[in-house]
């Protein structure tokens, strides 16, 4: 009881609310780094039409100079030039290497892992040597021969990372020997650098024991330097507070027992709240006494929704290449993204979740790979093995992964499944009965032979029994599959948000009209299909939740009037070209719309340049266009020839 009259109390509370709201608005406008809520968790901000960044800590190599110099010297040795030499250093504590590009014709880094697949690794090697996508070959032997043709006569350095060997499994030895066999055609002086947790894997590959190098731990001084590199990055504190933070940081570093991963994650977490009070309050946490405990501590300080998104990543295999756009689409489809304001886009919030995981070192930048759809290189991310263990633990029975050689039972209440190896019998007899399943991702390309078309169609029909599916993703190959008509039962997947049925250009797909009853669909991806027949007609207007403009790419039989809203979500000319408006020759009226004042005029102009409509278009309306620039196709360089009405507002 405040003792104040009710009316006066209401006025006071209103004044406090206005003050708090104003303060929040100021903080948002300033976009101050490291703004946290009262429990030390970092506030996850959202921004519209923002530039995509990778918010991970800056990379820096610290310590182990002697180990590095020893390995580089061995790589340059002139003895053994007639054979590929094999070296090792401990996988858990490996250090960065100097660039070796000037010494070798080809340098490749390949993550092998515990359950590696020769076909996938040889394809990755082929793409690394040629810089082009690896074609689909008839057999592993043909692929190996093509790879050897590209390697023949070249001096190469292979880094085979995270190689495992089970001494009780005789098949492991044979598979590892096959793994390095393409190196036999290389030029003298080629090298293989292998990282492993055990010496047995290296001996199996043919390495002499004296050439197996265990990497020493960082000394205390170097470890502290690394920890403080993450903990005090971008520090904006007084000299007095910095000295105190350094003393507290030294105590924290001692508890982490030399774990580089723990130093990175704990340091990154502390860097978000660089206050003496917070650092002191966390110094004596018992969780800090071992690596997994430190990871748990860092995990608990993530925002609740970010934690959920991280746990979901446990469905992917170890060292799986995670793409930003793919994660965003999946998280949105699963309903993991929460917005606090009407104007916030879920995709923008999801991108900020990724930035939060990068900043906390739960995701790490893995490298770049070529995106054939965008025709440019894009970043991909990976998750450290120990963090994968953590993700699996917090996900529990909700997430499940089926990889090569799996012969166990699938939890009946599982929600999210990643299938690494296609097995039709498993899909029809086991997975189709998982009535609580929300996600089914089949990662291996399904190769349909001429005598298997009906079996494949039957299998797909059985998958439509999974009525709670939100995500269904598969890739289909095989020239035998000339046509495929989706069954009407696809209309029973009322909760479906993300549907990917990726096929080659030679396959004709037919969507039934009932597809327009999937009101929640956000992503519909048909791969390279250029012959997509859709009998939905006017029902297309029901699909109001389609969020990816490129899904219109192959709907070239659309007729009459088409309205497309939400171009503020499109960020480049290349993305706009994916809509392929020029190929929709039966359209007579087109309306293109941005949200008012949602994007810069420069971005709008670039996007409109990629939205050139068919030459047969008669009516064109462009709404909320703020740029003073008009696209080239409006100036007579292509574009509509029979335009009767043009309205730009």
Coordinates of C-alpha atoms in Angstrom, one line a residue:
X1 CA 0.0 0.0 0.0
X2 CA 1.6 3.3 -1.1
X3 CA -0.6 5.5 1.0
X4 CA -1.3 7.7 -2.1
X5 CA -4.8 8.5 -3.4
X6 CA -5.8 6.2 -6.3
X7 CA -5.9 9.0 -8.9
X8 CA -2.5 10.4 -7.9
X9 CA -1.0 6.8 -7.9
X10 CA -2.3 6.3 -11.4
X11 CA -0.8 9.5 -12.6
X12 CA 2.6 8.6 -11.0
X13 CA 2.6 5.2 -12.6
X14 CA 1.7 6.7 -16.0
X15 CA 4.6 9.2 -15.6
X16 CA 7.0 6.4 -14.7
X17 CA 5.9 4.4 -17.8
X18 CA 6.4 7.4 -20.1
X19 CA 9.9 7.9 -18.6
X20 CA 10.9 4.3 -19.0
X21 CA 9.5 4.2 -22.6
X22 CA 11.4 7.3 -23.5
X23 CA 14.6 5.9 -22.1
X24 CA 14.2 2.7 -24.0
X25 CA 13.6 4.7 -27.2
X26 CA 16.8 6.7 -26.6
X27 CA 18.8 3.4 -26.1
X28 CA 17.4 1.9 -29.3
X29 CA 18.2 5.0 -31.3
X30 CA 21.7 5.1 -29.9
X31 CA 22.1 1.4 -30.6
X32 CA 24.6 1.1 -27.7
X33 CA 26.7 -2.1 -27.7
X34 CA 26.5 -4.4 -24.7
X35 CA 23.1 -3.1 -23.4
X36 CA 21.9 -5.8 -21.0
X37 CA 18.8 -6.5 -19.1
X38 CA 18.8 -6.9 -15.3
X39 CA 20.0 -10.5 -15.2
X40 CA 23.0 -9.9 -17.3
X41 CA 21.6 -11.4 -20.5
X42 CA 22.3 -9.4 -23.6
X43 CA 19.2 -7.8 -25.1
X44 CA 18.7 -9.1 -28.7
X45 CA 18.0 -6.1 -30.9
X46 CA 16.2 -6.0 -34.2
X47 CA 16.7 -3.7 -37.1
X48 CA 14.9 -3.3 -40.4
X49 CA 16.8 -3.4 -43.7
X50 CA 20.0 -3.7 -41.9
X51 CA 23.3 -4.9 -43.3
X52 CA 24.1 -8.5 -42.6
X53 CA 27.2 -8.9 -40.4
X54 CA 29.1 -11.7 -38.8
X55 CA 29.3 -10.5 -35.2
X56 CA 31.9 -13.1 -34.0
X57 CA 34.9 -12.0 -32.0
X58 CA 38.0 -10.9 -34.1
X59 CA 40.3 -13.7 -35.0
X60 CA 43.8 -13.7 -33.5
X61 CA 46.5 -16.3 -33.2
X62 CA 48.0 -16.6 -29.7
X63 CA 50.9 -18.8 -28.6
X64 CA 52.2 -22.2 -29.7
X65 CA 54.8 -20.6 -32.0
X66 CA 57.3 -23.5 -31.5
X67 CA 54.7 -26.1 -32.5
X68 CA 53.7 -24.0 -35.5
X69 CA 57.4 -23.6 -36.6
X70 CA 58.0 -27.3 -36.2
X71 CA 55.1 -28.3 -38.4
X72 CA 55.9 -25.8 -41.1
X73 CA 59.5 -27.0 -41.1
X74 CA 58.4 -30.6 -41.6
X75 CA 56.1 -29.5 -44.4
X76 CA 59.1 -28.1 -46.2
X77 CA 61.5 -31.0 -45.7
X78 CA 63.2 -32.1 -48.9
X79 CA 63.5 -35.8 -47.8
X80 CA 60.5 -38.0 -48.5
X81 CA 59.7 -35.9 -51.6
X82 CA 58.7 -39.0 -53.5
X83 CA 55.8 -39.7 -51.2
X84 CA 53.1 -37.9 -49.3
X85 CA 54.2 -37.4 -45.7
X86 CA 51.7 -37.5 -42.9
X87 CA 51.8 -35.4 -39.8
X88 CA 49.5 -34.9 -36.8
X89 CA 48.9 -32.5 -34.0
X90 CA 46.2 -32.8 -31.4
X91 CA 42.7 -31.9 -32.6
X92 CA 41.6 -30.4 -29.4
X93 CA 44.4 -27.9 -29.1
X94 CA 45.4 -27.2 -32.7
X95 CA 46.9 -23.8 -33.7
X96 CA 46.5 -21.8 -36.8
X97 CA 48.9 -22.3 -39.7
X98 CA 50.7 -19.8 -42.0
X99 CA 49.4 -19.6 -45.5
X100 CA 51.1 -22.2 -47.7
X101 CA 49.7 -21.1 -51.0
X102 CA 53.0 -20.0 -52.4
X103 CA 54.6 -23.4 -51.8
X104 CA 51.7 -25.7 -53.0
X105 CA 49.6 -25.6 -56.2
X106 CA 46.5 -26.7 -54.2
X107 CA 45.8 -26.3 -50.5
X108 CA 42.6 -28.0 -49.2
X109 CA 41.1 -28.2 -45.7
X110 CA 38.7 -31.1 -45.2
X111 CA 36.7 -32.0 -42.1
X112 CA 36.5 -35.8 -41.9
X113 CA 34.7 -36.5 -38.6
X114 CA 33.7 -39.8 -37.0
X115 CA 31.1 -40.8 -39.6
X116 CA 32.6 -39.6 -42.8
X117 CA 31.3 -40.5 -46.3
X118 CA 33.9 -41.0 -49.1
X119 CA 31.5 -39.7 -51.8
X120 CA 30.9 -36.4 -49.9
X121 CA 34.6 -35.9 -49.2
X122 CA 35.7 -36.7 -52.7
X123 CA 33.1 -34.3 -54.0
X124 CA 34.4 -31.6 -51.7
X125 CA 37.9 -32.2 -52.8
X126 CA 36.9 -32.0 -56.5
X127 CA 35.2 -28.7 -55.9
X128 CA 38.2 -27.4 -53.9
X129 CA 40.6 -28.3 -56.8
X130 CA 38.4 -27.0 -59.7
X131 CA 36.5 -24.2 -58.0
X132 CA 33.3 -25.5 -59.6
X133 CA 30.4 -27.6 -58.5
X134 CA 31.1 -31.3 -58.7
X135 CA 28.9 -33.1 -61.3
X136 CA 26.8 -36.2 -60.4
X137 CA 28.8 -39.2 -61.4
X138 CA 27.5 -42.8 -61.8
X139 CA 29.7 -44.3 -59.1
X140 CA 32.3 -43.6 -56.5
X141 CA 35.0 -45.1 -58.7
X142 CA 34.2 -42.7 -61.5
X143 CA 34.3 -39.8 -59.1
X144 CA 37.7 -40.9 -57.7
X145 CA 39.1 -41.1 -61.3
X146 CA 37.9 -37.6 -62.2
X147 CA 39.4 -36.3 -58.9
X148 CA 42.7 -38.0 -59.7
X149 CA 42.7 -36.4 -63.2
X150 CA 42.4 -32.9 -61.5
X151 CA 45.2 -33.7 -59.0
X152 CA 47.6 -35.4 -61.3
X153 CA 50.9 -33.5 -61.5
X154 CA 50.0 -31.0 -58.9
X155 CA 51.9 -30.4 -55.6
X156 CA 49.1 -30.4 -53.0
X157 CA 48.7 -29.9 -49.3
X158 CA 45.7 -31.6 -47.7
X159 CA 44.6 -30.8 -44.2
X160 CA 42.4 -33.7 -43.0
X161 CA 40.9 -32.4 -39.8
X162 CA 39.3 -34.5 -37.0
X163 CA 40.1 -38.0 -38.3
X164 CA 38.8 -40.9 -36.1
X165 CA 39.8 -44.5 -36.0
X166 CA 38.1 -47.4 -34.2
X167 CA 40.6 -50.1 -33.7
X168 CA 37.8 -52.6 -33.2
X169 CA 36.3 -51.9 -36.5
X170 CA 38.3 -53.4 -39.4
X171 CA 36.3 -51.4 -41.9
X172 CA 37.7 -48.1 -40.6
X173 CA 41.2 -49.0 -41.7
X174 CA 40.1 -49.7 -45.3
X175 CA 38.0 -46.5 -45.5
X176 CA 40.9 -44.4 -44.2
X177 CA 43.3 -45.9 -46.8
X178 CA 40.7 -45.1 -49.5
X179 CA 40.5 -41.6 -48.2
X180 CA 44.1 -40.7 -49.0
X181 CA 44.4 -42.8 -52.2
X182 CA 43.8 -39.9 -54.7
X183 CA 47.1 -38.3 -53.3
X184 CA 49.1 -41.1 -55.0
X185 CA 48.9 -39.2 -58.4
X186 CA 50.2 -35.9 -56.9
X187 CA 53.5 -34.3 -57.6
X188 CA 56.5 -35.1 -55.4
X189 CA 56.5 -32.9 -52.4
X190 CA 52.8 -33.2 -51.8
X191 CA 51.8 -33.3 -48.1
X192 CA 49.0 -34.5 -45.9
X193 CA 48.5 -32.8 -42.5
X194 CA 46.2 -34.7 -40.2
X195 CA 44.6 -33.8 -36.9
X196 CA 43.2 -36.5 -34.6
X197 CA 42.5 -37.2 -31.0
X198 CA 44.4 -40.5 -31.2
X199 CA 47.8 -41.5 -32.6
X200 CA 46.3 -44.8 -33.9
X201 CA 44.5 -43.0 -36.7
X202 CA 47.8 -41.6 -38.0
X203 CA 49.6 -44.9 -37.7
X204 CA 46.8 -46.5 -39.7
X205 CA 47.3 -43.9 -42.4
X206 CA 51.0 -44.8 -42.6
X207 CA 52.6 -42.2 -40.5
X208 CA 55.8 -43.0 -38.5
X209 CA 55.3 -42.4 -34.8
X210 CA 58.1 -39.9 -34.6
X211 CA 56.2 -37.7 -37.0
X212 CA 53.1 -37.6 -34.8
X213 CA 53.3 -34.3 -32.9
X214 CA 51.3 -33.8 -29.7
X215 CA 50.6 -30.1 -29.3
X216 CA 51.5 -28.7 -25.9
X217 CA 49.0 -26.8 -23.8
X218 CA 49.2 -23.0 -23.8
X219 CA 51.2 -21.7 -20.8
X220 CA 49.3 -19.7 -18.2
X221 CA 50.4 -16.4 -19.6
X222 CA 49.4 -17.1 -23.1
X223 CA 46.1 -18.6 -22.0
X224 CA 45.3 -15.5 -19.9
X225 CA 46.1 -13.3 -22.9
X226 CA 43.7 -15.3 -25.1
X227 CA 40.9 -15.1 -22.4
X228 CA 41.3 -11.4 -22.0
X229 CA 41.3 -10.9 -25.8
X230 CA 37.7 -12.1 -25.8
X231 CA 36.6 -10.8 -22.4
X232 CA 37.8 -7.2 -22.9
X233 CA 37.3 -6.7 -26.6
X234 CA 35.9 -3.3 -27.5
X235 CA 36.1 -2.4 -23.7
X236 CA 34.8 1.1 -22.9
X237 CA 35.7 1.3 -19.2
X238 CA 37.9 3.5 -17.1
X239 CA 41.6 2.6 -16.5
X240 CA 40.7 1.9 -12.8
X241 CA 37.9 -0.5 -13.7
X242 CA 40.0 -2.2 -16.4
X243 CA 42.7 -3.0 -13.8
X244 CA 40.1 -4.6 -11.5
X245 CA 38.5 -6.5 -14.4
X246 CA 41.9 -7.8 -15.4
X247 CA 42.5 -9.1 -11.8
X248 CA 39.1 -10.8 -11.8
X249 CA 39.6 -12.1 -15.3
X250 CA 42.9 -13.7 -14.1
X251 CA 41.0 -15.6 -11.4
X252 CA 38.4 -16.8 -13.9
X253 CA 41.0 -17.9 -16.4
X254 CA 42.7 -20.2 -13.8
X255 CA 39.4 -22.1 -13.3
X256 CA 39.0 -22.9 -17.0
X257 CA 41.9 -25.4 -16.9
X258 CA 43.5 -24.3 -20.2
X259 CA 40.4 -25.0 -22.4
X260 CA 40.5 -22.7 -25.5
X261 CA 36.8 -23.2 -26.1
X262 CA 35.9 -22.3 -22.6
X263 CA 38.1 -19.2 -22.8
X264 CA 36.4 -18.1 -26.0
X265 CA 32.8 -18.7 -24.8
X266 CA 33.2 -17.4 -21.2
X267 CA 35.3 -14.5 -22.4
X268 CA 32.7 -13.6 -25.0
X269 CA 29.9 -13.7 -22.5
X270 CA 31.7 -11.5 -20.0
X271 CA 32.5 -9.0 -22.8
X272 CA 28.8 -8.3 -23.1
X273 CA 28.6 -7.0 -19.5
X274 CA 31.9 -5.3 -18.7
X275 CA 31.0 -4.2 -15.2
X276 CA 33.1 -5.0 -12.1
X277 CA 29.9 -6.0 -10.2
X278 CA 28.8 -8.6 -12.8
X279 CA 32.3 -10.1 -13.2
X280 CA 32.7 -10.3 -9.4
X281 CA 29.3 -12.0 -9.0
X282 CA 30.2 -14.7 -11.5
X283 CA 33.8 -15.3 -10.4
X284 CA 33.0 -18.0 -7.8
X285 CA 30.5 -20.0 -9.9
X286 CA 31.1 -23.7 -9.5
X287 CA 30.2 -24.3 -13.2
X288 CA 33.4 -22.6 -14.2
X289 CA 35.6 -25.5 -12.9
X290 CA 35.4 -27.6 -16.0
X291 CA 34.9 -27.0 -19.7
X292 CA 31.3 -28.3 -20.0
X293 CA 30.3 -26.4 -16.9
X294 CA 31.7 -23.2 -18.4
X295 CA 29.8 -23.9 -21.6
X296 CA 26.6 -24.4 -19.6
X297 CA 27.2 -21.1 -17.8
X298 CA 27.6 -19.3 -21.1
X299 CA 24.5 -21.0 -22.5
X300 CA 22.3 -20.0 -19.6
X301 CA 23.0 -16.3 -20.3
X302 CA 21.7 -16.5 -23.8
X303 CA 18.2 -15.2 -24.5
X304 CA 15.6 -17.9 -24.0
X305 CA 14.6 -17.9 -27.7
X306 CA 18.2 -17.9 -28.8
X307 CA 18.8 -21.0 -26.6
X308 CA 15.9 -22.7 -28.3
X309 CA 17.4 -22.0 -31.8
X310 CA 20.8 -23.2 -30.7
X311 CA 19.4 -26.5 -29.4
X312 CA 17.6 -27.0 -32.7
X313 CA 21.0 -27.0 -34.4
X314 CA 21.6 -30.4 -32.8
X315 CA 19.7 -32.1 -35.6
X316 CA 22.6 -31.3 -38.0
X317 CA 25.8 -33.6 -38.2
X318 CA 29.0 -32.5 -36.6
X319 CA 30.8 -29.7 -38.6
X320 CA 27.7 -29.4 -40.9
X321 CA 28.0 -26.2 -42.9
X322 CA 25.2 -23.9 -41.6
X323 CA 24.0 -21.1 -43.9
X324 CA 22.6 -18.0 -42.4
X325 CA 19.6 -17.8 -44.8
X326 CA 18.8 -21.5 -44.3
X327 CA 18.8 -21.2 -40.5
X328 CA 16.6 -18.1 -40.7
X329 CA 14.0 -19.8 -42.8
X330 CA 14.0 -22.9 -40.6
X331 CA 13.7 -21.0 -37.3
X332 CA 10.9 -18.9 -38.6
X333 CA 9.0 -21.9 -40.0
X334 CA 9.4 -23.7 -36.6
X335 CA 7.9 -20.7 -34.8
X336 CA 11.0 -20.1 -32.7
X337 CA 11.1 -16.3 -33.5
X338 CA 9.3 -13.9 -31.3
X339 CA 8.8 -10.2 -32.2
X340 CA 7.9 -7.5 -29.7
X341 CA 6.8 -4.9 -32.1
X342 CA 4.3 -5.0 -35.0
X343 CA 6.9 -3.5 -37.4
X344 CA 9.6 -6.1 -36.6
X345 CA 10.2 -8.8 -39.3
X346 CA 10.8 -12.3 -38.0
X347 CA 13.7 -12.7 -40.5
X348 CA 15.5 -9.7 -39.0
X349 CA 15.0 -11.0 -35.5
X350 CA 16.3 -14.4 -36.6
X351 CA 19.4 -12.8 -38.1
X352 CA 20.1 -11.1 -34.9
X353 CA 19.8 -14.4 -33.1
X354 CA 22.6 -15.7 -35.4
X355 CA 24.7 -12.6 -34.6
X356 CA 24.1 -13.3 -30.9
X357 CA 25.3 -16.9 -31.2
X358 CA 28.4 -15.7 -33.2
X359 CA 29.2 -13.0 -30.6
X360 CA 28.9 -15.7 -27.8
X361 CA 31.2 -18.1 -29.9
X362 CA 28.4 -20.7 -30.0
X363 CA 28.6 -20.4 -33.8
X364 CA 32.0 -19.9 -35.5
X365 CA 32.7 -18.7 -39.0
X366 CA 33.7 -21.8 -40.9
X367 CA 34.7 -20.3 -44.2
X368 CA 33.1 -19.4 -47.6
X369 CA 31.4 -21.6 -50.2
X370 CA 30.0 -20.8 -53.6
X371 CA 26.3 -20.3 -53.8
X372 CA 25.1 -21.3 -57.3
X373 CA 21.8 -19.6 -56.9
X374 CA 23.3 -16.2 -56.0
X375 CA 26.4 -16.8 -58.1
X376 CA 28.7 -15.6 -55.4
X377 CA 30.5 -16.8 -52.3
X378 CA 28.7 -16.7 -49.0
X379 CA 29.8 -17.4 -45.4
X380 CA 28.9 -20.6 -43.6
X381 CA 29.1 -21.4 -39.9
X382 CA 30.0 -24.5 -37.9
X383 CA 29.6 -25.5 -34.2
X384 CA 32.5 -26.9 -32.1
X385 CA 32.1 -30.6 -31.2
X386 CA 31.8 -29.9 -27.4
X387 CA 29.1 -27.3 -28.1
X388 CA 27.3 -29.9 -30.3
X389 CA 27.4 -32.2 -27.2
X390 CA 25.8 -29.3 -25.2
X391 CA 23.1 -28.7 -27.9
X392 CA 22.2 -32.4 -27.9
X393 CA 21.9 -32.5 -24.2
X394 CA 19.6 -29.5 -23.9
X395 CA 17.5 -30.7 -26.9
X396 CA 16.9 -34.1 -25.4
X397 CA 14.5 -36.4 -27.3
X398 CA 13.1 -33.5 -29.4
X399 CA 15.9 -33.7 -31.9
X400 CA 17.2 -36.7 -33.7
X401 CA 19.8 -37.4 -36.4
X402 CA 20.0 -40.5 -38.6
X403 CA 23.5 -41.0 -40.1
X404 CA 25.3 -43.6 -42.1
X405 CA 25.1 -47.1 -40.5
X406 CA 22.2 -46.2 -38.1
X407 CA 20.4 -49.4 -37.0
X408 CA 18.7 -48.3 -33.8
X409 CA 15.3 -47.2 -32.8
X410 CA 13.8 -43.7 -33.3
X411 CA 12.2 -42.1 -30.2
X412 CA 8.4 -42.2 -30.8
X413 CA 7.9 -38.7 -29.5
X414 CA 10.7 -37.0 -31.6
X415 CA 9.8 -33.7 -33.2
X416 CA 12.7 -32.8 -35.4
X417 CA 14.7 -35.3 -37.6
X418 CA 17.6 -34.9 -39.9
X419 CA 18.2 -38.0 -42.2
X420 CA 21.7 -38.1 -43.6
X421 CA 21.3 -41.3 -45.6
X422 CA 18.2 -42.0 -47.7
X423 CA 16.5 -45.3 -46.8
X424 CA 13.0 -45.7 -48.3
X425 CA 12.1 -48.6 -46.1
X426 CA 13.0 -46.6 -42.9
X427 CA 10.9 -43.6 -44.2
X428 CA 7.8 -45.7 -45.0
X429 CA 7.9 -48.1 -42.1
X430 CA 9.3 -46.0 -39.2
X431 CA 9.3 -42.3 -39.9
X432 CA 5.9 -42.1 -41.5
X433 CA 4.4 -43.3 -38.1
X434 CA 6.0 -40.5 -36.0
X435 CA 2.8 -38.5 -35.6
X436 CA 4.4 -35.8 -33.5
X437 CA 7.0 -35.0 -36.1
X438 CA 7.3 -31.4 -37.0
X439 CA 10.5 -31.4 -39.1
X440 CA 11.8 -33.9 -41.7
X441 CA 15.0 -33.0 -43.5
X442 CA 16.4 -35.6 -45.9
X443 CA 19.9 -34.4 -46.7
X444 CA 21.1 -37.1 -49.1
X445 CA 20.0 -36.6 -52.7
X446 CA 17.3 -39.2 -53.5
X447 CA 18.3 -40.9 -56.8
X448 CA 15.2 -42.3 -58.4
X449 CA 15.8 -45.0 -61.0
X450 CA 13.5 -45.9 -63.9
X451 CA 12.0 -48.9 -62.0
X452 CA 11.5 -46.9 -58.8
X453 CA 9.2 -44.0 -59.8
X454 CA 6.0 -45.6 -58.4
X455 CA 7.8 -46.6 -55.2
X456 CA 9.0 -43.1 -54.7
X457 CA 5.6 -41.6 -55.3
X458 CA 4.1 -44.1 -52.8
X459 CA 6.8 -43.1 -50.3
X460 CA 6.0 -39.4 -50.6
X461 CA 2.3 -40.1 -50.2
X462 CA 3.0 -41.9 -47.0
X463 CA 5.0 -38.9 -45.7
X464 CA 1.8 -36.7 -46.1
X465 CA 0.4 -38.7 -43.2
X466 CA 2.6 -36.6 -40.9
X467 CA -0.1 -34.0 -40.3
X468 CA 2.0 -31.9 -37.9
X469 CA 4.9 -31.3 -40.2
X470 CA 6.1 -27.7 -40.4
X471 CA 9.2 -28.4 -42.4
X472 CA 9.6 -31.0 -45.2
X473 CA 12.8 -30.8 -47.2
X474 CA 14.2 -33.3 -49.7
X475 CA 16.3 -33.3 -52.9
X476 CA 15.5 -35.6 -55.8
X477 CA 17.7 -36.6 -58.7
X478 CA 17.5 -39.1 -61.6
X479 CA 16.7 -38.6 -65.3
X480 CA 14.1 -41.3 -65.0
X481 CA 11.8 -39.0 -63.0
X482 CA 10.6 -37.0 -66.0
X483 CA 7.3 -36.0 -64.3
X484 CA 6.0 -36.0 -60.8
X485 CA 2.5 -35.0 -59.7
X486 CA 2.1 -34.2 -56.1
X487 CA -0.8 -36.2 -54.5
X488 CA -3.9 -34.4 -53.3
X489 CA -3.0 -35.7 -49.8
X490 CA -0.4 -32.9 -49.6
X491 CA -3.3 -30.6 -48.8
X492 CA -3.6 -32.4 -45.4
X493 CA -0.3 -30.8 -44.3
X494 CA -2.2 -27.9 -42.9
X495 CA 0.7 -26.8 -40.6
X496 CA 3.4 -26.9 -43.4
X497 CA 5.5 -23.7 -43.4
X498 CA 8.7 -24.8 -45.3
X499 CA 8.4 -27.1 -48.3
X500 CA 11.5 -27.9 -50.3
X501 CA 11.2 -30.5 -53.1
X502 CA 14.3 -29.8 -55.1
X503 CA 14.6 -31.4 -58.5
X504 CA 16.7 -30.9 -61.7
X505 CA 15.7 -28.9 -64.7
X506 CA 14.5 -32.0 -66.6
X507 CA 11.7 -32.9 -64.1
X508 CA 8.2 -31.5 -64.7
X509 CA 6.3 -31.0 -61.5
X510 CA 2.5 -30.6 -61.1
X511 CA 1.0 -29.0 -58.0
X512 CA -2.6 -29.8 -57.3
X513 CA -5.1 -26.9 -56.7
X514 CA -5.4 -28.0 -53.1
X515 CA -1.9 -26.7 -52.5
X516 CA -3.5 -23.3 -52.2
X517 CA -5.1 -24.5 -49.0
X518 CA -1.8 -24.6 -47.3
X519 CA -2.4 -21.1 -45.8
X520 CA 0.7 -21.1 -43.6
X521 CA 3.3 -21.9 -46.3
X522 CA 6.2 -19.5 -46.2
X523 CA 8.8 -21.2 -48.4
X524 CA 8.1 -23.4 -51.4
X525 CA 11.4 -24.3 -53.1
X526 CA 11.5 -26.6 -56.2
X527 CA 15.2 -26.4 -57.0
X528 CA 16.1 -26.0 -60.6
X529 CA 12.7 -27.0 -61.9
X530 CA 11.7 -24.9 -65.0
X531 CA 8.5 -26.8 -65.8
X532 CA 6.2 -26.2 -62.9
X533 CA 2.5 -26.6 -63.5
X534 CA 0.2 -25.1 -61.0
X535 CA -3.6 -25.6 -61.2
X536 CA -4.4 -23.4 -58.3
X537 CA -5.5 -20.4 -60.4
X538 CA -6.9 -17.6 -58.2
X539 CA -6.3 -19.7 -55.1
X540 CA -2.7 -18.4 -55.3
X541 CA -4.0 -15.4 -53.4
X542 CA -4.6 -17.6 -50.4
X543 CA -0.8 -18.1 -49.9
X544 CA -0.4 -14.8 -48.1
X545 CA 2.4 -16.0 -45.9
X546 CA 4.9 -16.8 -48.7
X547 CA 8.0 -15.0 -47.6
X548 CA 10.6 -15.8 -50.2
X549 CA 10.3 -13.9 -53.5
X550 CA 12.4 -16.4 -55.4
X551 CA 9.6 -19.0 -55.1
X552 CA 7.8 -17.2 -57.9
X553 CA 10.7 -17.9 -60.2
X554 CA 9.1 -20.8 -62.1
X555 CA 5.4 -19.8 -61.9
X556 CA 5.5 -18.5 -65.5
X557 CA 1.9 -19.5 -66.3
X558 CA 0.4 -16.9 -64.0
X559 CA -2.2 -14.9 -65.9
X560 CA -4.0 -11.5 -65.5
X561 CA -3.2 -9.4 -62.5
X562 CA -0.4 -10.0 -59.9
X563 CA 0.3 -8.0 -56.8
X564 CA 3.5 -8.4 -54.9
X565 CA 3.9 -6.6 -51.5
X566 CA 6.8 -6.5 -49.1
X567 CA 9.8 -5.7 -51.4
X568 CA 11.5 -4.1 -48.4
X569 CA 12.5 -7.7 -47.5
X570 CA 14.5 -7.9 -50.8
X571 CA 18.0 -6.5 -50.5
X572 CA 19.6 -6.7 -53.9
X573 CA 19.1 -6.8 -57.6
X574 CA 20.3 -10.4 -57.7
X575 CA 17.5 -11.4 -55.3
X576 CA 14.9 -9.5 -57.3
X577 CA 16.0 -11.3 -60.5
X578 CA 15.0 -14.5 -58.8
X579 CA 11.3 -13.5 -59.2
X580 CA 11.8 -13.8 -63.0
X581 CA 9.0 -11.3 -63.9
X582 CA 10.3 -11.2 -67.5
X583 CA 9.3 -14.8 -67.9
X584 CA 5.7 -14.3 -66.9
X585 CA 4.4 -13.3 -70.3
X586 CA 0.7 -13.9 -69.6
X587 CA 0.6 -11.2 -66.9
X588 CA -1.2 -8.0 -68.1
X589 CA -1.3 -6.0 -64.8
X590 CA 1.4 -5.8 -62.2
X591 CA 1.6 -4.0 -58.8
X592 CA 4.9 -3.8 -56.9
X593 CA 4.8 -2.4 -53.4
X594 CA 7.3 -1.5 -50.6
X595 CA 6.2 -0.6 -47.1
X596 CA 6.4 3.2 -46.7
X597 CA 9.8 4.6 -45.6
X598 CA 11.1 1.1 -44.9
X599 CA 14.2 1.0 -47.1
X600 CA 16.7 3.4 -48.4
X601 CA 16.1 4.9 -51.9
X602 CA 19.4 3.4 -53.1
X603 CA 18.3 -0.2 -52.2
X604 CA 14.9 0.4 -53.8
X605 CA 16.5 1.5 -57.0
X606 CA 18.7 -1.5 -57.1
X607 CA 15.9 -3.9 -56.4
X608 CA 13.6 -2.3 -59.1
X609 CA 16.4 -2.7 -61.6
X610 CA 16.0 -6.5 -61.2
X611 CA 12.2 -6.5 -61.5
X612 CA 11.9 -6.0 -65.2
X613 CA 8.5 -7.3 -66.3
X614 CA 7.5 -9.0 -69.5
X615 CA 7.3 -7.0 -72.7
X616 CA 3.6 -7.9 -72.9
X617 CA 2.7 -6.1 -69.7
X618 CA -0.1 -3.4 -70.1
X619 CA -0.5 -1.9 -66.6
X620 CA 2.3 -1.3 -64.1
X621 CA 1.9 0.3 -60.7
X622 CA 4.8 0.9 -58.3
X623 CA 3.9 2.0 -54.7
X624 CA 6.0 3.7 -52.0
X625 CA 9.0 4.1 -54.3
X626 CA 11.2 6.8 -52.9
X627 CA 14.2 6.8 -55.2
X628 CA 14.7 9.5 -57.9
X629 CA 16.3 6.9 -60.2
X630 CA 14.4 4.9 -62.8
X631 CA 15.6 1.5 -64.0
X632 CA 17.2 1.1 -67.4
X633 CA 14.3 -1.1 -68.6
X634 CA 12.0 2.0 -68.2
X635 CA 14.3 4.0 -70.4
X636 CA 13.8 1.8 -73.4
X637 CA 16.4 -0.9 -72.7
X638 CA 14.1 -4.0 -72.6
X639 CA 10.9 -4.0 -70.5
X640 CA 7.3 -3.6 -71.5
X641 CA 6.5 -2.6 -75.1
X642 CA 2.7 -2.4 -74.8
X643 CA 2.4 -0.5 -71.5
X644 CA -0.8 1.6 -71.4
X645 CA -0.7 2.7 -67.7
X646 CA 2.3 3.5 -65.6
X647 CA 1.7 4.8 -62.0
X648 CA 4.7 5.4 -59.7
X649 CA 3.9 6.8 -56.2

